Amino acid sequence: MSKPVHELAAVIREYKTSFIAKHQPLKQHLSVLNAIEKCRTASLGGHADACDSCGHVRISYNSCRNRHCPKCQGTNKERWIEARLQQLLPVTYFHVVFTLPQELNCWCLHYPADMYNLLFAASKQTIATFAQDAKHLGAMPGMISVLHTWGQNLSLHPHIHMIVPGGGITAAGYWKHAKCKGNYLFPVKAMSTVFKNKYMESFLKFIQTKNITIEKTLRETLYNKSWVVYAKQPFAGASQVIEYLGRYTHKVAISNHRIKSIADGKVSFTYKDYADGCKQKQMTLEATEFLRRFCMHILPSRFIKIRHYGFLANTNRAMLQVQQKEMGVAAAPTIKKDWKTIAREKMNFDVDQCPCCKKGKMTTILHFPACRLGMEANAPPPVWILKKIAAQHKGTAGSNLF
Ligand SMILES: [Zn+2]
Ligand SMILES: [Zn+2]
């Protein structure tokens, strides 16, 4: 018997109906769940490839390409990282995390785009404020900000991971290291206060425009507590930055390998308990609750979750290139790679090579379409028919296909 596959799509397939009945999810959330459920199944159509040497037939189903799908991040991520490789400077890189206080969670669920836009803006302005201050740096900083909305147990925990090079570009166009030869960024406690004030200022403006009032106690609580700005150990060199970006930027709320069992209406998954020495633990939730939590992390459509600011913004590309030249960074050629090249180079997977004989070349012999709404999935033809097609396709080499 084959091992059961524990993945998000299976949870959706099995428990979507009860989840809808219990939690009445938003239409947009439902369409994301539908996409993930169908990802790489016959419902989305696909194609069959055959080996031109041994006749091995491989069926591939189309992927959903939804950015919340745990199966669909690979090539996007690699492409994005390739672009970041073009932007590196030989300086220390800092990793700062800006977290929203949990008192704002409810607001984030109701106004995700606004609340997260404010989070991007407040964290960016915080770094810019310190960078522009000659006491701290006196130059234009660069930032890569990535929004994560989840904590380890799938709860709502909106925070921004920001990568900041240890220095900036002065008005005269020269590089200026941050303090201690670029090994110290800005004081974290002071950043935390600036971050809180920037956020609160724009948050209060936002609720004014929406004509909503917030309780005085909430306002006081938010002002009275210290907001979490956390500076992690700086990266030791550019390769570590790239490794980090590779691991975290295109993450989704839960990856399939963390799901350990799906049974009897429950889902068990692993998580890291930061409060307990980062120990790996297992948590079991009702499947409907699991799906509810997953949906909290679906971002509004077209919401941009990775943003570049300062000299790392797209509009300042020329400025960065001048800097790279000055620092002796060899300009890497910008080649747009197709997904096959990315798979071969980064994932060690040669799409064109036959997985069976390792010698032949796989060629597409048949496409089968996605099923239309309300229709049963379009299953591909059985393998013996595909082999026949492969033989015809190949013409003379039919004999070793049967
Ligand atoms: Zn997918
Ligand atoms: Zn082969």
Tab-separated table of C-alpha atoms and ligand atoms in Angstrom:
chain	number	residue	atom	x	y	z
A	1	MET	CA	0.000	0.000	0.000
A	2	SER	CA	1.298	3.429	-0.797
A	3	LYS	CA	1.874	5.901	2.017
A	4	PRO	CA	-1.055	8.276	2.497
A	5	VAL	CA	-0.276	11.797	1.286
A	6	HIS	CA	-0.760	14.365	4.000
A	7	GLU	CA	-1.133	17.672	2.327
A	8	LEU	CA	-3.218	20.784	2.472
A	9	ALA	CA	-5.098	19.812	-0.702
A	10	ALA	CA	-6.237	16.595	1.007
A	11	VAL	CA	-7.555	18.507	4.026
A	12	ILE	CA	-9.473	20.814	1.698
A	13	ARG	CA	-10.843	17.915	-0.359
A	14	GLU	CA	-12.102	16.116	2.691
A	15	TYR	CA	-13.314	18.928	4.928
A	16	LYS	CA	-14.175	21.875	2.707
A	17	THR	CA	-17.917	21.240	2.921
A	18	SER	CA	-18.010	21.148	6.706
A	19	PHE	CA	-15.678	24.146	6.855
A	20	ILE	CA	-18.041	26.186	4.659
A	21	ALA	CA	-21.038	25.162	6.739
A	22	LYS	CA	-19.335	26.118	9.976
A	23	HIS	CA	-17.415	29.268	9.067
A	24	GLN	CA	-18.958	30.738	5.883
A	25	PRO	CA	-15.623	31.795	4.400
A	26	LEU	CA	-15.197	34.781	2.090
A	27	LYS	CA	-15.648	34.126	-1.620
A	28	GLN	CA	-12.028	35.006	-2.279
A	29	HIS	CA	-10.826	32.556	0.370
A	30	LEU	CA	-12.971	29.866	-1.111
A	31	SER	CA	-11.543	30.374	-4.573
A	32	VAL	CA	-8.023	30.027	-3.166
A	33	LEU	CA	-9.018	26.772	-1.447
A	34	ASN	CA	-10.561	25.534	-4.703
A	35	ALA	CA	-7.382	26.313	-6.622
A	36	ILE	CA	-5.160	24.520	-4.103
A	37	GLU	CA	-7.505	21.538	-4.042
A	38	LYS	CA	-7.263	21.127	-7.805
A	39	CYS	CA	-3.549	21.831	-8.088
A	40	ARG	CA	-1.780	19.094	-10.053
A	41	THR	CA	-4.873	16.986	-10.503
A	42	ALA	CA	-6.679	15.977	-13.686
A	43	SER	CA	-9.166	18.824	-13.060
A	44	LEU	CA	-6.604	21.333	-14.271
A	45	GLY	CA	-5.618	19.290	-17.300
A	46	GLY	CA	-2.068	18.433	-18.169
A	47	HIS	CA	0.126	16.615	-20.612
A	48	ALA	CA	1.847	13.313	-21.207
A	49	ASP	CA	5.531	13.020	-22.043
A	50	ALA	CA	7.237	9.935	-23.444
A	51	CYS	CA	10.884	8.935	-23.500
A	52	ASP	CA	12.356	8.676	-27.001
A	53	SER	CA	14.611	5.859	-25.890
A	54	CYS	CA	12.852	3.475	-23.471
A	55	GLY	CA	9.241	4.532	-24.050
A	56	HIS	CA	8.566	5.474	-20.438
A	57	VAL	CA	5.434	7.598	-20.167
A	58	ARG	CA	5.006	10.358	-17.603
A	59	ILE	CA	1.778	12.203	-16.915
A	60	SER	CA	2.009	15.735	-15.527
A	61	TYR	CA	-0.938	17.746	-14.324
A	62	ASN	CA	-1.033	21.513	-14.444
A	63	SER	CA	-0.424	23.461	-11.283
A	64	CYS	CA	-2.729	26.127	-9.863
A	65	ARG	CA	0.013	28.780	-9.545
A	66	ASN	CA	-1.833	30.325	-6.662
A	67	ARG	CA	0.589	32.140	-4.402
A	68	HIS	CA	-0.980	30.584	-1.319
A	69	CYS	CA	-0.455	27.048	-2.624
A	70	PRO	CA	2.328	25.120	-0.877
A	71	LYS	CA	3.158	23.263	-4.107
A	72	CYS	CA	3.470	26.273	-6.368
A	73	GLN	CA	6.224	28.450	-4.940
A	74	GLY	CA	9.371	26.876	-6.389
A	75	THR	CA	9.991	28.647	-9.696
A	76	ASN	CA	8.598	32.001	-8.558
A	77	LYS	CA	10.962	31.936	-5.663
A	78	GLU	CA	14.002	31.026	-7.748
A	79	ARG	CA	13.218	33.700	-10.290
A	80	TRP	CA	12.887	36.314	-7.569
A	81	ILE	CA	16.159	35.231	-5.965
A	82	GLU	CA	17.965	35.413	-9.308
A	83	ALA	CA	16.881	39.050	-9.487
A	84	ARG	CA	18.125	39.695	-5.935
A	85	LEU	CA	21.504	38.246	-6.813
A	86	GLN	CA	21.885	41.195	-9.173
A	87	GLN	CA	21.472	43.608	-6.303
A	88	LEU	CA	24.044	42.426	-3.789
A	89	LEU	CA	26.677	44.643	-2.258
A	90	PRO	CA	29.762	43.498	-0.322
A	91	VAL	CA	28.483	44.868	2.997
A	92	THR	CA	26.922	43.503	6.197
A	93	TYR	CA	23.214	42.831	5.927
A	94	PHE	CA	20.868	43.212	8.874
A	95	HIS	CA	17.660	41.368	9.545
A	96	VAL	CA	15.029	43.345	11.424
A	97	VAL	CA	11.568	42.061	12.336
A	98	PHE	CA	8.664	44.442	12.957
A	99	THR	CA	5.651	42.871	14.684
A	100	LEU	CA	2.147	44.248	15.126
A	101	PRO	CA	0.715	43.955	18.644
A	102	GLN	CA	-1.927	41.237	18.905
A	103	GLU	CA	-4.544	43.795	19.963
A	104	LEU	CA	-4.693	44.735	16.276
A	105	ASN	CA	-5.397	41.189	15.058
A	106	CYS	CA	-9.113	41.733	14.782
A	107	TRP	CA	-8.484	44.828	12.653
A	108	CYS	CA	-6.145	42.875	10.432
A	109	LEU	CA	-8.851	40.324	9.734
A	110	HIS	CA	-11.364	43.018	8.823
A	111	TYR	CA	-9.088	45.387	6.918
A	112	PRO	CA	-6.130	43.266	5.842
A	113	ALA	CA	-4.970	45.403	2.911
A	114	ASP	CA	-5.090	48.658	4.875
A	115	MET	CA	-3.546	47.273	8.037
A	116	TYR	CA	-0.717	45.509	6.202
A	117	ASN	CA	-0.056	48.525	3.977
A	118	LEU	CA	0.309	50.571	7.151
A	119	LEU	CA	2.693	47.962	8.534
A	120	PHE	CA	4.880	48.127	5.418
A	121	ALA	CA	4.842	51.919	5.529
A	122	ALA	CA	5.536	52.323	9.261
A	123	SER	CA	8.443	49.864	9.247
A	124	LYS	CA	9.949	51.460	6.147
A	125	GLN	CA	9.576	54.964	7.598
A	126	THR	CA	11.213	53.801	10.827
A	127	ILE	CA	14.358	52.657	9.033
A	128	ALA	CA	14.326	55.739	6.794
A	129	THR	CA	14.012	58.069	9.808
A	130	PHE	CA	17.125	56.629	11.437
A	131	ALA	CA	19.031	56.371	8.179
A	132	GLN	CA	18.411	59.991	7.226
A	133	ASP	CA	19.518	61.200	10.647
A	134	ALA	CA	23.217	62.108	10.415
A	135	LYS	CA	23.644	60.991	14.033
A	136	HIS	CA	22.921	57.438	12.933
A	137	LEU	CA	23.841	57.327	9.256
A	138	GLY	CA	22.909	60.294	7.085
A	139	ALA	CA	22.264	58.400	3.852
A	140	MET	CA	19.535	56.699	1.844
A	141	PRO	CA	19.003	53.126	3.089
A	142	GLY	CA	17.905	50.082	1.097
A	143	MET	CA	15.225	47.658	2.278
A	144	ILE	CA	13.609	44.394	1.256
A	145	SER	CA	10.418	43.828	3.242
A	146	VAL	CA	8.513	40.565	3.371
A	147	LEU	CA	5.135	40.229	5.067
A	148	HIS	CA	4.367	37.097	7.044
A	149	THR	CA	1.033	36.942	8.804
A	150	TRP	CA	1.380	33.701	10.693
A	151	GLY	CA	2.856	32.327	13.835
A	152	GLN	CA	4.054	28.725	14.042
A	153	ASN	CA	0.673	27.315	15.070
A	154	LEU	CA	-1.086	29.048	12.150
A	155	SER	CA	-2.399	31.777	14.429
A	156	LEU	CA	-2.503	35.390	13.244
A	157	HIS	CA	0.836	37.041	13.936
A	158	PRO	CA	1.466	39.751	11.348
A	159	HIS	CA	5.108	40.777	11.075
A	160	ILE	CA	7.568	42.058	8.524
A	161	HIS	CA	10.974	40.563	7.908
A	162	MET	CA	13.218	43.283	6.640
A	163	ILE	CA	16.663	42.926	5.153
A	164	VAL	CA	18.703	46.106	5.440
A	165	PRO	CA	22.246	46.595	4.130
A	166	GLY	CA	24.497	48.172	6.780
A	167	GLY	CA	24.870	51.592	5.217
A	168	GLY	CA	23.423	53.842	2.598
A	169	ILE	CA	24.034	56.121	-0.353
A	170	THR	CA	24.682	59.777	0.461
A	171	ALA	CA	23.232	62.718	-1.431
A	172	ALA	CA	26.620	63.065	-3.136
A	173	GLY	CA	26.314	59.467	-4.339
A	174	TYR	CA	28.874	57.824	-2.075
A	175	TRP	CA	28.478	54.774	0.083
A	176	LYS	CA	28.428	55.413	3.798
A	177	HIS	CA	28.799	52.542	6.219
A	178	ALA	CA	26.517	52.280	9.223
A	179	LYS	CA	28.220	52.663	12.618
A	180	CYS	CA	31.078	50.376	13.689
A	181	LYS	CA	32.266	50.003	10.102
A	182	GLY	CA	28.824	48.903	9.061
A	183	ASN	CA	28.439	46.339	11.831
A	184	TYR	CA	25.803	48.129	13.867
A	185	LEU	CA	22.523	49.311	12.438
A	186	PHE	CA	20.259	51.374	14.695
A	187	PRO	CA	19.228	51.162	18.378
A	188	VAL	CA	16.377	48.680	18.562
A	189	LYS	CA	14.558	50.230	21.520
A	190	ALA	CA	14.447	53.627	19.870
A	191	MET	CA	13.311	52.001	16.604
A	192	SER	CA	10.488	50.293	18.445
A	193	THR	CA	9.153	53.639	19.723
A	194	VAL	CA	9.402	55.282	16.326
A	195	PHE	CA	7.683	52.286	14.732
A	196	LYS	CA	4.810	52.438	17.245
A	197	ASN	CA	4.327	56.177	16.765
A	198	LYS	CA	4.444	55.971	12.974
A	199	TYR	CA	1.964	53.121	12.906
A	200	MET	CA	-0.421	54.642	15.420
A	201	GLU	CA	-0.411	57.985	13.673
A	202	SER	CA	-1.466	56.497	10.369
A	203	PHE	CA	-3.768	53.932	11.991
A	204	LEU	CA	-5.714	56.685	13.763
A	205	LYS	CA	-5.924	58.601	10.493
A	206	PHE	CA	-7.181	55.490	8.767
A	207	ILE	CA	-9.984	54.858	11.247
A	208	GLN	CA	-10.958	58.494	10.998
A	209	THR	CA	-11.376	58.187	7.242
A	210	LYS	CA	-13.434	55.056	7.778
A	211	ASN	CA	-15.561	56.861	10.335
A	212	ILE	CA	-14.935	54.232	12.958
A	213	THR	CA	-14.159	54.935	16.551
A	214	ILE	CA	-11.921	52.775	18.673
A	215	GLU	CA	-12.264	52.307	22.370
A	216	LYS	CA	-10.138	54.617	24.444
A	217	THR	CA	-8.779	51.627	26.347
A	218	LEU	CA	-7.516	49.995	23.158
A	219	ARG	CA	-5.813	53.193	22.123
A	220	GLU	CA	-4.181	53.481	25.530
A	221	THR	CA	-3.105	49.859	25.580
A	222	LEU	CA	-1.522	50.248	22.156
A	223	TYR	CA	0.348	53.382	23.160
A	224	ASN	CA	1.408	52.034	26.533
A	225	LYS	CA	2.943	48.798	25.418
A	226	SER	CA	6.290	48.498	23.723
A	227	TRP	CA	6.013	47.211	20.197
A	228	VAL	CA	8.318	44.449	19.136
A	229	VAL	CA	11.167	45.359	16.845
A	230	TYR	CA	13.701	42.613	16.833
A	231	ALA	CA	17.136	42.735	15.270
A	232	LYS	CA	18.386	39.277	14.462
A	233	GLN	CA	22.038	38.367	14.135
A	234	PRO	CA	23.327	40.114	11.005
A	235	PHE	CA	23.978	37.903	8.016
A	236	ALA	CA	27.505	36.709	7.530
A	237	GLY	CA	27.918	37.640	3.922
A	238	ALA	CA	25.831	37.772	0.825
A	239	SER	CA	25.436	34.010	0.448
A	240	GLN	CA	23.654	33.859	3.801
A	241	VAL	CA	21.270	36.598	2.731
A	242	ILE	CA	20.410	34.645	-0.372
A	243	GLU	CA	19.957	31.446	1.611
A	244	TYR	CA	17.633	33.236	3.999
A	245	LEU	CA	15.607	34.789	1.215
A	246	GLY	CA	15.329	31.377	-0.376
A	247	ARG	CA	13.946	29.871	2.785
A	248	TYR	CA	11.495	32.538	3.849
A	249	THR	CA	10.300	34.890	1.149
A	250	HIS	CA	7.905	32.657	-0.705
A	251	LYS	CA	6.715	30.666	2.280
A	252	VAL	CA	3.046	29.995	2.767
A	253	ALA	CA	1.317	29.680	6.136
A	254	ILE	CA	1.879	25.919	6.247
A	255	SER	CA	4.066	23.718	4.103
A	256	ASN	CA	2.914	20.207	3.285
A	257	HIS	CA	5.796	18.478	5.031
A	258	ARG	CA	4.561	19.838	8.368
A	259	ILE	CA	1.218	18.043	8.041
A	260	LYS	CA	1.587	14.690	9.764
A	261	SER	CA	-1.890	13.218	9.771
A	262	ILE	CA	-5.395	13.867	8.523
A	263	ALA	CA	-7.986	11.629	10.123
A	264	ASP	CA	-11.308	11.582	11.965
A	265	GLY	CA	-11.976	15.248	11.358
A	266	LYS	CA	-8.620	16.295	12.746
A	267	VAL	CA	-5.334	17.538	11.338
A	268	SER	CA	-1.993	17.169	13.115
A	269	PHE	CA	0.995	19.258	12.170
A	270	THR	CA	4.407	20.063	13.561
A	271	TYR	CA	5.455	23.449	14.841
A	272	LYS	CA	8.398	25.018	16.580
A	273	ASP	CA	7.705	26.176	20.112
A	274	TYR	CA	9.823	29.325	20.448
A	275	ALA	CA	8.810	29.688	24.092
A	276	ASP	CA	10.245	26.251	24.809
A	277	GLY	CA	13.726	26.377	23.318
A	278	CYS	CA	12.460	26.070	19.716
A	279	LYS	CA	11.489	22.448	20.370
A	280	GLN	CA	9.627	20.737	17.564
A	281	LYS	CA	6.157	19.789	18.743
A	282	GLN	CA	2.965	18.478	17.234
A	283	MET	CA	-0.415	20.153	17.372
A	284	THR	CA	-3.808	18.680	16.520
A	285	LEU	CA	-6.727	20.846	15.442
A	286	GLU	CA	-10.233	20.172	14.202
A	287	ALA	CA	-9.926	20.109	10.401
A	288	THR	CA	-12.429	22.965	10.096
A	289	GLU	CA	-10.415	25.045	12.565
A	290	PHE	CA	-7.244	24.195	10.653
A	291	LEU	CA	-8.833	25.524	7.454
A	292	ARG	CA	-10.177	28.585	9.250
A	293	ARG	CA	-6.671	29.397	10.465
A	294	PHE	CA	-5.189	28.793	7.027
A	295	CYS	CA	-7.687	31.235	5.507
A	296	MET	CA	-6.639	33.988	7.923
A	297	HIS	CA	-3.380	34.090	5.966
A	298	ILE	CA	-4.851	34.467	2.511
A	299	LEU	CA	-3.897	37.936	1.379
A	300	PRO	CA	-6.241	40.183	-0.580
A	301	SER	CA	-5.848	39.566	-4.297
A	302	ARG	CA	-3.040	41.523	-5.912
A	303	PHE	CA	-1.690	42.542	-2.515
A	304	ILE	CA	2.082	42.832	-2.844
A	305	LYS	CA	3.761	40.944	-0.035
A	306	ILE	CA	7.400	41.588	-0.919
A	307	ARG	CA	8.443	45.203	-1.364
A	308	HIS	CA	11.692	46.990	-2.088
A	309	TYR	CA	12.526	50.429	-0.810
A	310	GLY	CA	15.225	53.088	-0.876
A	311	PHE	CA	18.185	52.275	-3.083
A	312	LEU	CA	16.820	48.745	-3.532
A	313	ALA	CA	13.596	50.043	-5.072
A	314	ASN	CA	13.216	49.380	-8.774
A	315	THR	CA	13.143	53.081	-9.565
A	316	ASN	CA	16.631	53.488	-8.061
A	317	ARG	CA	18.230	50.666	-10.011
A	318	ALA	CA	20.687	52.977	-11.781
A	319	MET	CA	21.854	54.378	-8.465
A	320	LEU	CA	22.495	50.887	-7.133
A	321	GLN	CA	24.398	49.890	-10.262
A	322	VAL	CA	26.738	52.847	-9.910
A	323	GLN	CA	27.354	51.785	-6.319
A	324	GLN	CA	28.064	48.212	-7.323
A	325	LYS	CA	30.562	49.390	-9.890
A	326	GLU	CA	32.276	51.527	-7.321
A	327	MET	CA	32.508	48.614	-4.923
A	328	GLY	CA	33.914	46.369	-7.598
A	329	VAL	CA	30.893	44.100	-7.897
A	330	ALA	CA	30.956	42.459	-11.298
A	331	ALA	CA	27.645	43.061	-13.037
A	332	ALA	CA	25.956	39.732	-13.570
A	333	PRO	CA	24.157	39.371	-16.884
A	334	THR	CA	20.393	39.595	-16.586
A	335	ILE	CA	19.041	36.521	-18.276
A	336	LYS	CA	15.421	35.602	-17.905
A	337	LYS	CA	15.512	31.869	-17.270
A	338	ASP	CA	12.657	29.582	-18.167
A	339	TRP	CA	11.297	27.213	-15.561
A	340	LYS	CA	13.084	24.208	-17.063
A	341	THR	CA	16.478	25.880	-16.608
A	342	ILE	CA	15.541	26.899	-13.072
A	343	ALA	CA	14.455	23.341	-12.253
A	344	ARG	CA	17.703	21.953	-13.646
A	345	GLU	CA	19.996	24.444	-11.942
A	346	LYS	CA	18.294	24.969	-8.612
A	347	MET	CA	16.207	21.895	-7.932
A	348	ASN	CA	18.470	19.321	-9.471
A	349	PHE	CA	15.664	18.128	-11.665
A	350	ASP	CA	16.071	17.781	-15.401
A	351	VAL	CA	12.569	17.932	-16.846
A	352	ASP	CA	13.769	16.754	-20.257
A	353	GLN	CA	15.678	13.710	-19.056
A	354	CYS	CA	13.879	10.366	-18.792
A	355	PRO	CA	13.540	9.486	-15.078
A	356	CYS	CA	13.491	5.793	-16.021
A	357	CYS	CA	16.451	5.111	-18.326
A	358	LYS	CA	18.205	8.438	-17.549
A	359	LYS	CA	19.342	8.523	-21.156
A	360	GLY	CA	16.361	9.302	-23.324
A	361	LYS	CA	14.743	12.672	-23.835
A	362	MET	CA	11.157	13.239	-22.728
A	363	THR	CA	8.918	14.736	-25.414
A	364	THR	CA	5.336	15.849	-24.997
A	365	ILE	CA	3.019	13.570	-26.938
A	366	LEU	CA	-0.373	14.701	-25.756
A	367	HIS	CA	-2.129	17.572	-23.991
A	368	PHE	CA	-5.388	16.995	-22.164
A	369	PRO	CA	-7.571	19.962	-21.244
A	370	ALA	CA	-8.849	21.173	-17.888
A	371	CYS	CA	-12.363	20.060	-17.085
A	372	ARG	CA	-15.045	22.658	-17.287
A	373	LEU	CA	-17.029	23.725	-14.258
A	374	GLY	CA	-19.473	21.076	-13.136
A	375	MET	CA	-17.876	18.353	-15.220
A	376	GLU	CA	-16.050	15.363	-13.914
A	377	ALA	CA	-12.286	15.602	-14.055
A	378	ASN	CA	-10.822	14.851	-17.464
A	379	ALA	CA	-8.701	11.854	-16.734
A	380	PRO	CA	-5.873	11.303	-19.182
A	381	PRO	CA	-6.082	8.208	-21.397
A	382	PRO	CA	-4.723	4.979	-19.899
A	383	VAL	CA	-0.978	4.431	-20.120
A	384	TRP	CA	-1.231	1.689	-22.801
A	385	ILE	CA	-2.909	4.156	-25.142
A	386	LEU	CA	-0.313	6.772	-24.311
A	387	LYS	CA	2.417	4.268	-25.118
A	388	LYS	CA	0.798	3.625	-28.437
A	389	ILE	CA	0.692	7.333	-29.158
A	390	ALA	CA	4.315	7.596	-28.073
A	391	ALA	CA	5.246	4.844	-30.511
A	392	GLN	CA	3.454	6.562	-33.378
A	393	HIS	CA	5.048	9.796	-32.374
A	394	LYS	CA	8.424	8.210	-32.528
A	395	GLY	CA	7.688	6.332	-35.714
A	396	THR	CA	10.143	3.503	-35.942
A	397	ALA	CA	11.059	2.806	-32.338
A	398	GLY	CA	7.675	1.335	-31.446
A	399	SER	CA	9.050	-2.117	-30.869
A	400	ASN	CA	10.662	-1.396	-27.554
A	401	LEU	CA	7.569	0.298	-26.213
A	402	PHE	CA	5.530	-2.865	-25.849
B	1	ZN	ZN	-0.733	24.927	-6.692
B	2	ZN	ZN	13.852	6.382	-20.963
